[in-house]
mmCIF file of C-alpha atoms in Angstrom:
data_model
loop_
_atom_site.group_PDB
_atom_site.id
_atom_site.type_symbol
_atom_site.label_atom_id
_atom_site.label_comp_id
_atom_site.label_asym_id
_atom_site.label_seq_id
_atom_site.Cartn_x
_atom_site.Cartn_y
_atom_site.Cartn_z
ATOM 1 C CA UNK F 1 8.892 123.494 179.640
ATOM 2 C CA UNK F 2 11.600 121.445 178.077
ATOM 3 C CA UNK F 3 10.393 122.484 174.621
ATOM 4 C CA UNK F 4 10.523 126.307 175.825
ATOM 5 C CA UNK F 5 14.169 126.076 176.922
ATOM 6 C CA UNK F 6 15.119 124.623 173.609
ATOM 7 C CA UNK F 7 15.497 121.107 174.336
ATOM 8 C CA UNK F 8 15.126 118.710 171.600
ATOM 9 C CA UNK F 9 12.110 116.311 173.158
ATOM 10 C CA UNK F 10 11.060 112.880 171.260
ATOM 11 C CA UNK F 11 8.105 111.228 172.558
ATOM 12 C CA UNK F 12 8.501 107.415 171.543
ATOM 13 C CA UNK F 13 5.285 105.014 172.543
ATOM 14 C CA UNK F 14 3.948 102.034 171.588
ATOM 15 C CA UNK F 15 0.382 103.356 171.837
ATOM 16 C CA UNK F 16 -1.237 103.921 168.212
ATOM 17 C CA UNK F 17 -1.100 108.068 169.778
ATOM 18 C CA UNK F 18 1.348 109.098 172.449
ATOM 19 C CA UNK F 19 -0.207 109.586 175.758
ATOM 20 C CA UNK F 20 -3.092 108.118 175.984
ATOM 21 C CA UNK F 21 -3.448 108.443 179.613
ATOM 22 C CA UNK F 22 -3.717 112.161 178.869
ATOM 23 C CA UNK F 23 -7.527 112.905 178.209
ATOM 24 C CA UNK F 24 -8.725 114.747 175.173
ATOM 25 C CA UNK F 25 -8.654 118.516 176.396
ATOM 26 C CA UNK F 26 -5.377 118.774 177.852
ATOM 27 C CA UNK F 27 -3.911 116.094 174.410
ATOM 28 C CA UNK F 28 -4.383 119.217 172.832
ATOM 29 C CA UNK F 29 -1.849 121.420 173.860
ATOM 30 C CA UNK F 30 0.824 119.390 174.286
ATOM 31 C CA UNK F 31 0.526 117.978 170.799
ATOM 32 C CA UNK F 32 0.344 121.541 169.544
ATOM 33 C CA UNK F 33 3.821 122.592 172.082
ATOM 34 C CA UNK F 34 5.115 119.182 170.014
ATOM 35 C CA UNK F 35 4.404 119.914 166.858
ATOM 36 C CA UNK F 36 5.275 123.956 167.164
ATOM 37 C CA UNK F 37 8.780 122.569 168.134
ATOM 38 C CA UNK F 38 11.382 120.472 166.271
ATOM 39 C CA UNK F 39 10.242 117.592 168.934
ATOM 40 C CA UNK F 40 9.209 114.450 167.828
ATOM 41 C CA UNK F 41 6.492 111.745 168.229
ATOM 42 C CA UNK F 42 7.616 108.041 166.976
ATOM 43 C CA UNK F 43 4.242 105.956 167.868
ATOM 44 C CA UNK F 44 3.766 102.347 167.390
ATOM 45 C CA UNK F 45 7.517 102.057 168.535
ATOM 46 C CA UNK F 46 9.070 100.661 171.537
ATOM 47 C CA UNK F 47 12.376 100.851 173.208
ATOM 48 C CA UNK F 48 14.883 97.970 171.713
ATOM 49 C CA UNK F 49 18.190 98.874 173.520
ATOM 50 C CA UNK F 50 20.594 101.329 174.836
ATOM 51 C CA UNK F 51 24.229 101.332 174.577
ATOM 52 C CA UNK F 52 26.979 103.933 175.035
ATOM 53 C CA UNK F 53 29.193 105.896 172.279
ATOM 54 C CA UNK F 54 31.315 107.402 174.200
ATOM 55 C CA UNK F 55 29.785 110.124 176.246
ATOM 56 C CA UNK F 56 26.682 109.260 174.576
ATOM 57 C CA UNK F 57 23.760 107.174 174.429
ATOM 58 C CA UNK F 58 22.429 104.988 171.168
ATOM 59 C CA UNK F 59 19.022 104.598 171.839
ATOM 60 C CA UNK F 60 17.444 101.607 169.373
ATOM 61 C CA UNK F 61 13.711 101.842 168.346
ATOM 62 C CA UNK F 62 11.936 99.062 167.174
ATOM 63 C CA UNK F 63 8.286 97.998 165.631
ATOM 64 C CA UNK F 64 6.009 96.134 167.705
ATOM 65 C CA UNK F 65 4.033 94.416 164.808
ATOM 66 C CA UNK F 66 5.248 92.240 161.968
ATOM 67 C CA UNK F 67 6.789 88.711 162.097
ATOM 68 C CA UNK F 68 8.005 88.075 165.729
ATOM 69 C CA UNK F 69 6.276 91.488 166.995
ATOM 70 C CA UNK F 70 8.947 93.439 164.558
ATOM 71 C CA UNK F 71 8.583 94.342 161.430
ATOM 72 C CA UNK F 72 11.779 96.367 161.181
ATOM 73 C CA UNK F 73 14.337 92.920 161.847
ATOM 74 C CA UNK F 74 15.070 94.694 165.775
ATOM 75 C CA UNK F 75 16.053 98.200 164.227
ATOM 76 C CA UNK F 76 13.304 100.797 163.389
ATOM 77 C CA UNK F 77 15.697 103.459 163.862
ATOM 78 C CA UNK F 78 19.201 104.741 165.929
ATOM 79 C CA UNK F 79 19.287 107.954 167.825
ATOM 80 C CA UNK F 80 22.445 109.366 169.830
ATOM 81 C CA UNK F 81 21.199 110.933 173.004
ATOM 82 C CA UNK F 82 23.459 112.374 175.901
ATOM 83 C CA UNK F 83 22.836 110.431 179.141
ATOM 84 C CA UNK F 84 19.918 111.490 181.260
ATOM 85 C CA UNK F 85 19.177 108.475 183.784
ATOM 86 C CA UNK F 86 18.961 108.593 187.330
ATOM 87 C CA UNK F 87 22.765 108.517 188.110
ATOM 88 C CA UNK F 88 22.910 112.417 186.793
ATOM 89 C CA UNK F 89 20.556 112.894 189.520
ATOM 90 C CA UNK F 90 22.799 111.820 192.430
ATOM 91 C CA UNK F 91 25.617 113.233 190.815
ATOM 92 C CA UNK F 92 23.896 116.637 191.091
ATOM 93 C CA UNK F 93 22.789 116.628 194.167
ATOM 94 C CA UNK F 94 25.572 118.122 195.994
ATOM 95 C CA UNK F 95 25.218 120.799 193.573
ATOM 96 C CA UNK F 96 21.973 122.149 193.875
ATOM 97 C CA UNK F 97 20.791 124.751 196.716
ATOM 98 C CA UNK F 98 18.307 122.213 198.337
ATOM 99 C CA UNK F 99 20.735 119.324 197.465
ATOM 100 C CA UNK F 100 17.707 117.219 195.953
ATOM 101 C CA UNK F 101 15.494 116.894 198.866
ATOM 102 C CA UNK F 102 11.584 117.774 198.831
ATOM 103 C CA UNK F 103 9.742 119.191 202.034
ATOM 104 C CA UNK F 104 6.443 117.647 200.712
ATOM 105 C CA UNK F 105 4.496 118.895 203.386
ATOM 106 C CA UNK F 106 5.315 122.619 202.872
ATOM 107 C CA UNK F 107 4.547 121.585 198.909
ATOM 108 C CA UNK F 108 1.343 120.453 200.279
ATOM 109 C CA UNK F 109 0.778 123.870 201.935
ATOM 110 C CA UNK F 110 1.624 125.544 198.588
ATOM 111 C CA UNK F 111 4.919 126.869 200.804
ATOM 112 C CA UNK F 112 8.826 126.747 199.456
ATOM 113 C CA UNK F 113 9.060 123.086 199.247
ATOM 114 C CA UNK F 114 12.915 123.436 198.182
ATOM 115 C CA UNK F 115 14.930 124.016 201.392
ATOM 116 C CA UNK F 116 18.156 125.896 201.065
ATOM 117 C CA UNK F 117 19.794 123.471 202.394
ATOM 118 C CA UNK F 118 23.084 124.998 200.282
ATOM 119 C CA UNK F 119 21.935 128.600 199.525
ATOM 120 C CA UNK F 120 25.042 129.587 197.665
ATOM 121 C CA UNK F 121 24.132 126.929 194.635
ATOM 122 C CA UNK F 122 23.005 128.359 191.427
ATOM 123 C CA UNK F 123 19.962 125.623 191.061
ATOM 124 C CA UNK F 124 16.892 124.107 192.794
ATOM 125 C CA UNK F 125 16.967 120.249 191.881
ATOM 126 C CA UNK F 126 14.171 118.059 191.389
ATOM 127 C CA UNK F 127 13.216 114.591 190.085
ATOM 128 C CA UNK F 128 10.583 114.309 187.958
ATOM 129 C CA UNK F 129 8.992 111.335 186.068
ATOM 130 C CA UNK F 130 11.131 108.735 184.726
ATOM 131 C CA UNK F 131 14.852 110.288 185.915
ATOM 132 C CA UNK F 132 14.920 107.745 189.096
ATOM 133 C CA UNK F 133 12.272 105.380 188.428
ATOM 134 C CA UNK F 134 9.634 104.243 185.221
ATOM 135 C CA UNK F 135 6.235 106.217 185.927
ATOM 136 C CA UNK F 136 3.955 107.254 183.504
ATOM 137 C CA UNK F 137 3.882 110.616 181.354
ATOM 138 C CA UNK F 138 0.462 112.039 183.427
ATOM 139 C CA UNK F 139 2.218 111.320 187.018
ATOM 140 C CA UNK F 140 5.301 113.073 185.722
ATOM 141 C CA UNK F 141 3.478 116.037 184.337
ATOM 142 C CA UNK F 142 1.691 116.326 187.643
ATOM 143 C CA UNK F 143 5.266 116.181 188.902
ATOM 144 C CA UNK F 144 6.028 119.134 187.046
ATOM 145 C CA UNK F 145 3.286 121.253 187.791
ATOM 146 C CA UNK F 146 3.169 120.425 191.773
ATOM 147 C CA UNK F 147 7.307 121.688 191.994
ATOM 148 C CA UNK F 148 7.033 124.681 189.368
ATOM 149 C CA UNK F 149 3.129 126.235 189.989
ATOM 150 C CA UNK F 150 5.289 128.836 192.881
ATOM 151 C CA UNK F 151 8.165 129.475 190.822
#
């Protein structure tokens, strides 16, 4: 979905494939939405270090073979990213029309499980994934299908 609104999507893993949690069938179409898309997968790769630049994020990639686990000396490679942790979450809250609360019964019903708590916002929120917590990719892509299969 991110890939269909235009959002640049990286997919960095340590794994020797990215989401190998994901079984065979389904591996297929989201490498194909991936690799359709100017997204990109950086495998054998983990997550160094994140520091701001401004309103920004530098993310820092590193190896995780080599001498000491690393064979890039701690820097595999720098990307810029615009904040998206759990803090952008909260923040938005007070925004949104259901002001970031889930009736998960009525989801379990397959009913509205957004209530309009603020009816005169412009957007449903939800967290998904990793935005409040680390979970893996397959619970957060269940995420995403339970909240957007009745939109």
């Amino acid at each position: 979905m991110l890939i269909e609104k235009g959002a640049e999507v990286e997919v960095v893993t340590p794994e020797r494939f990215f989401a190998p949690e994901i079984g065979g069938l389904n591996h297929v179409a989201y490498a194909k939405a991936l690799h359709q898309s100017a997204s990109r997968i950086t495998i054998n790769t983990q997550l160094k270090g994140v520091s701001r630049n401004g309103n920004e994020l530098l993310v820092t990639l590193g190896g995780i073979w080599g001498t000491d686990g690393d064979p890039c000396g701690g820097s595999c490679g720098r990307r810029t990213r615009h904040p998206a942790d759990g803090r952008a979450i909260f923040r938005s809250r007070s925004q949104s029309r259901n002001l970031g609360a889930v009736d998960y019964k009525a989801l379990i019903r397959g009913e509205d499980a957004f209530p309009a708590h603020n009816p005169e916002a412009g957007f449903t929120l939800a967290r998904i994934g990793d935005a409040v917590a680390f979970r893996n990719i397959h619970a957060s892509i269940y995420d995403g299908l339970r909240f957007a299969k009745d939109l």
